[in-house]
Coordinates of C-alpha atoms in Angstrom, one line a residue:
X1 CA 17.1 -17.4 1.4
X2 CA 14.7 -19.6 -0.7
X3 CA 11.0 -18.9 -1.1
X4 CA 9.8 -21.8 1.4
X5 CA 12.1 -20.1 4.1
X6 CA 10.9 -16.5 2.6
X7 CA 7.2 -18.3 4.5
X8 CA 8.5 -18.2 7.9
X9 CA 10.1 -14.7 8.5
X10 CA 8.7 -12.4 6.4
X11 CA 6.6 -9.8 8.1
X12 CA 4.4 -6.8 6.2
X13 CA 6.4 -3.7 5.6
X14 CA 4.8 -0.7 6.5
X15 CA 7.3 1.8 6.6
X16 CA 10.1 2.5 3.6
X17 CA 12.9 4.5 3.0
X18 CA 12.2 6.5 -0.3
X19 CA 15.2 5.1 -1.9
X20 CA 15.3 3.6 -5.4
X21 CA 15.3 -0.1 -6.8
X22 CA 17.8 -0.7 -9.5
X23 CA 15.7 -1.3 -12.9
X24 CA 17.2 -4.6 -13.0
X25 CA 15.8 -5.4 -9.9
X26 CA 12.3 -4.3 -11.3
X27 CA 12.9 -6.1 -14.2
X28 CA 13.8 -9.4 -12.4
X29 CA 10.1 -8.5 -10.4
X30 CA 8.6 -8.6 -13.3
X31 CA 10.4 -11.7 -15.0
X32 CA 9.2 -13.6 -11.9
X33 CA 5.6 -12.9 -12.5
X34 CA 5.9 -14.1 -16.0
X35 CA 7.2 -17.6 -14.9
X36 CA 4.4 -18.1 -12.1
X37 CA 1.7 -20.4 -13.1
X38 CA -1.9 -19.2 -11.6
X39 CA -3.9 -21.0 -9.4
X40 CA -6.6 -21.4 -12.1
X41 CA -5.8 -21.5 -15.7
X42 CA -8.0 -19.3 -17.9
X43 CA -7.6 -16.3 -16.3
X44 CA -5.6 -13.2 -17.9
X45 CA -3.4 -11.2 -16.1
X46 CA -1.1 -8.2 -16.3
X47 CA 1.4 -6.9 -13.8
X48 CA 2.3 -3.2 -13.7
X49 CA 5.1 -1.4 -11.5
X50 CA 3.9 2.2 -9.8
X51 CA 7.2 4.3 -9.0
X52 CA 5.7 6.5 -6.7
X53 CA 8.8 8.2 -5.4
X54 CA 7.9 11.8 -6.3
X55 CA 3.9 11.1 -5.0
X56 CA 2.8 10.5 -8.6
X57 CA 0.5 7.3 -7.1
X58 CA -1.6 8.9 -4.0
X59 CA -3.1 5.7 -3.0
X60 CA -4.0 5.7 0.2
X61 CA -5.1 2.8 2.1
X62 CA -7.0 2.2 5.5
X63 CA -3.7 1.7 7.1
X64 CA -2.2 4.8 5.3
X65 CA 0.7 2.8 4.0
X66 CA 2.4 5.1 1.5
X67 CA 5.3 3.4 -0.3
X68 CA 8.3 4.2 -3.1
X69 CA 6.6 1.5 -5.2
X70 CA 3.5 -0.4 -5.7
X71 CA 2.7 -3.5 -7.8
X72 CA -0.5 -3.6 -9.0
X73 CA -2.1 -6.9 -10.7
X74 CA -4.8 -6.8 -13.2
X75 CA -6.9 -9.4 -14.2
X76 CA -9.9 -10.5 -15.8
X77 CA -12.8 -10.5 -14.2
X78 CA -14.0 -14.1 -13.8
X79 CA -15.1 -16.7 -11.3
X80 CA -12.2 -17.0 -8.5
X81 CA -9.9 -14.2 -10.0
X82 CA -9.6 -12.6 -6.9
X83 CA -8.0 -15.9 -5.6
X84 CA -5.8 -16.1 -8.2
X85 CA -5.1 -12.5 -8.0
X86 CA -3.8 -13.2 -3.8
X87 CA -2.1 -16.6 -5.1
X88 CA 0.1 -14.7 -7.6
X89 CA 1.2 -11.7 -5.6
X90 CA 1.8 -13.5 -2.6
X91 CA 4.6 -15.7 -4.7
X92 CA 5.8 -12.3 -6.0
X93 CA 6.1 -10.9 -1.9
X94 CA 8.1 -14.1 -1.2
X95 CA 10.5 -13.6 -4.3
X96 CA 11.0 -10.0 -3.1
X97 CA 11.7 -10.8 0.1
X98 CA 14.5 -13.2 -0.9
X99 CA 16.0 -10.1 -2.5
X100 CA 16.0 -7.9 1.2
X101 CA 12.4 -6.4 -0.2
X102 CA 9.6 -5.5 2.2
X103 CA 6.2 -5.6 1.1
X104 CA 2.8 -5.3 2.2
X105 CA -1.0 -6.1 0.7
X106 CA -3.1 -3.2 0.5
X107 CA -6.6 -3.1 1.3
X108 CA -9.4 -1.1 -0.7
X109 CA -6.8 1.3 -2.1
X110 CA -8.2 4.9 -3.3
X111 CA -6.7 5.5 -6.6
X112 CA -8.1 7.5 -9.7
X113 CA -10.5 5.9 -12.2
X114 CA -7.9 6.1 -15.0
X115 CA -5.4 3.5 -13.3
X116 CA -8.1 0.7 -12.2
X117 CA -8.2 -0.6 -15.3
X118 CA -6.0 -2.2 -18.3
X119 CA -6.8 -3.6 -21.5
X120 CA -10.1 -4.1 -19.9
X121 CA -8.6 -6.1 -16.9
X122 CA -9.5 -4.5 -13.7
X123 CA -7.1 -3.8 -11.2
X124 CA -7.8 -6.6 -8.4
X125 CA -4.8 -6.6 -5.8
X126 CA -2.2 -3.5 -4.8
X127 CA 1.2 -4.1 -3.3
X128 CA 3.5 -1.5 -1.5
X129 CA 6.8 -2.4 -1.7
X130 CA 10.5 -1.4 -1.7
X131 CA 13.4 -0.8 1.0
X132 CA 12.4 -1.1 4.5
X133 CA 13.0 1.3 7.4
X134 CA 14.5 -1.3 9.8
X135 CA 14.1 -5.1 8.6
X136 CA 11.9 -7.0 6.7
X137 CA 12.3 -10.3 8.8
X138 CA 11.2 -11.5 11.8
X139 CA 11.5 -14.7 14.1
X140 CA 8.5 -17.1 13.2
X141 CA 7.7 -16.7 16.9
X142 CA 6.9 -13.3 17.1
X143 CA 4.2 -13.7 14.2
X144 CA 0.5 -13.1 15.3
X145 CA -0.7 -16.8 14.1
X146 CA -3.0 -19.4 15.4
X147 CA -1.7 -22.2 16.0
X148 CA -2.0 -25.4 14.0
X149 CA -4.2 -26.9 16.7
X150 CA -6.5 -23.7 16.5
X151 CA -6.7 -24.4 12.2
X152 CA -7.0 -27.8 12.3
X153 CA -9.3 -30.7 13.0
X154 CA -7.2 -34.1 12.3
X155 CA -8.9 -37.4 11.5
X156 CA -5.5 -39.2 12.4
X157 CA -2.2 -38.7 13.7
X158 CA -0.3 -35.9 11.0
X159 CA 3.0 -37.5 9.2
X160 CA 5.5 -34.7 9.6
X161 CA 5.3 -33.3 6.4
X162 CA 1.7 -32.8 6.6
X163 CA 2.2 -30.7 9.6
X164 CA 5.5 -29.0 7.9
X165 CA 3.0 -27.7 4.7
X166 CA 0.0 -26.7 6.8
X167 CA 2.3 -24.6 9.7
X168 CA 3.7 -22.6 5.9
X169 CA -0.3 -22.2 5.3
X170 CA -1.1 -20.8 8.9
X171 CA 1.9 -17.8 8.3
X172 CA 0.0 -16.7 5.4
X173 CA -0.9 -13.0 6.1
X174 CA -4.3 -12.1 5.7
X175 CA -6.6 -9.3 5.8
X176 CA -6.6 -7.4 9.8
X177 CA -4.9 -10.9 10.2
X178 CA -8.3 -12.2 10.1
X179 CA -6.7 -15.6 9.3
X180 CA -10.2 -17.1 7.9
X181 CA -8.7 -20.7 6.7
X182 CA -9.8 -23.7 9.0
X183 CA -8.4 -27.4 8.0
X184 CA -10.0 -30.7 8.0
X185 CA -6.8 -33.1 7.7
X186 CA -7.7 -36.8 6.6
X187 CA -4.5 -38.8 5.7
X188 CA -2.8 -37.0 2.6
X189 CA -6.0 -34.7 2.2
X190 CA -6.7 -31.6 3.7
X191 CA -10.5 -29.8 3.0
X192 CA -10.2 -26.1 3.3
X193 CA -12.8 -23.9 5.2
X194 CA -13.6 -20.3 5.6
X195 CA -15.2 -19.0 8.7
X196 CA -18.5 -18.8 7.2
X197 CA -20.0 -14.9 6.4
X198 CA -23.6 -13.8 6.4
X199 CA -23.9 -13.9 3.1
X200 CA -22.8 -17.6 2.8
X201 CA -20.2 -16.6 -0.2
X202 CA -16.8 -15.8 0.7
X203 CA -16.1 -12.0 1.2
X204 CA -14.2 -10.3 -1.4
X205 CA -10.9 -9.8 0.4
X206 CA -11.1 -13.4 1.8
X207 CA -11.1 -14.5 -1.9
X208 CA -7.9 -12.6 -1.7
X209 CA -6.5 -14.2 1.4
X210 CA -7.2 -17.8 0.7
X211 CA -4.8 -17.2 -2.5
X212 CA -2.6 -15.9 -0.4
X213 CA -2.9 -18.8 2.0
X214 CA -2.7 -21.5 -0.8
X215 CA 0.5 -20.1 -2.4
X216 CA 2.7 -20.6 1.1
X217 CA 0.9 -24.4 0.9
X218 CA 2.3 -24.8 -2.8
X219 CA 5.3 -23.7 -2.4
X220 CA 5.7 -25.5 0.5
X221 CA 4.4 -28.6 -1.2
X222 CA 7.2 -27.6 -3.7
X223 CA 10.1 -27.4 -1.2
X224 CA 9.0 -30.9 -0.5
X225 CA 8.5 -32.8 -3.4
X226 CA 4.9 -33.0 -2.8
X227 CA 2.4 -32.9 -5.8
X228 CA -1.0 -31.4 -5.0
X229 CA -4.1 -31.5 -6.4
X230 CA -6.5 -28.5 -5.4
X231 CA -10.2 -29.8 -6.1
X232 CA -13.9 -29.0 -5.5
X233 CA -15.8 -32.2 -3.6
X234 CA -19.3 -31.9 -4.7
X235 CA -20.5 -34.3 -1.3
X236 CA -18.9 -31.3 0.6
X237 CA -19.5 -28.4 -1.5
X238 CA -23.2 -29.6 -1.3
X239 CA -23.4 -30.0 2.5
X240 CA -24.9 -26.9 5.0
X241 CA -22.0 -26.9 7.4
X242 CA -22.9 -24.1 10.6
X243 CA -20.0 -22.4 11.1
X244 CA -17.9 -22.6 7.9
X245 CA -17.7 -22.6 4.4
X246 CA -16.0 -25.1 2.5
X247 CA -13.4 -23.8 -0.2
X248 CA -11.6 -26.2 -1.7
X249 CA -9.5 -29.8 -1.2
X250 CA -6.2 -30.5 -1.7
X251 CA -5.0 -34.1 -2.8
X252 CA -1.3 -34.5 -1.6
X253 CA 1.0 -37.3 -3.2
X254 CA 4.4 -37.7 -1.9

């Protein structure tokens, strides 16, 4: 199984055994992180693995997920840093699924203050991981996701590779399964929007959600040998849309 295949069969794991993962595999996870380029340049990040098998790190979430290990992503506090963090962590999640390791993003973890910063970088995203009780996979049809017809507006009949790319994007996990993304597709362009928030800004966790979605999209593009440029178009960013907020545009080149 490669990263692209993992997109369609991964599921969020909320129940783990307390079995240890070999130091070699933990080292491989850290090495994998070092090989990933960020979604945006110029944002320094750092990854830490917390071994919680002795309950040393009492991280609590709204879902009450207790895991033997946690991945913690620290980052400089810059524009789009949360989106970049989601992008990096989703790629690590997919990598772990190729190794039979389950994971789950944790929203609003409660953790001691001394762990919240590292070398002036702030904790951005926390992910529970470990060996699951049961399987960490499911069939694609079992995923509770909106269909492409519900998420996309097509300006013309999309090509097959475009639909495959969008299918990978729609499979991304999101906070409370909110699936905030909407796509307007024209030729080789995807204009990406978020369901509008009262503040007219992306919510904190939507930044992470979109980073996760972009990780799936970029993984699919690499699998299909597509080049992707993520840009922000002035003509769209200056428009006021009633129900959605413009995020970015993806320009694809087969």
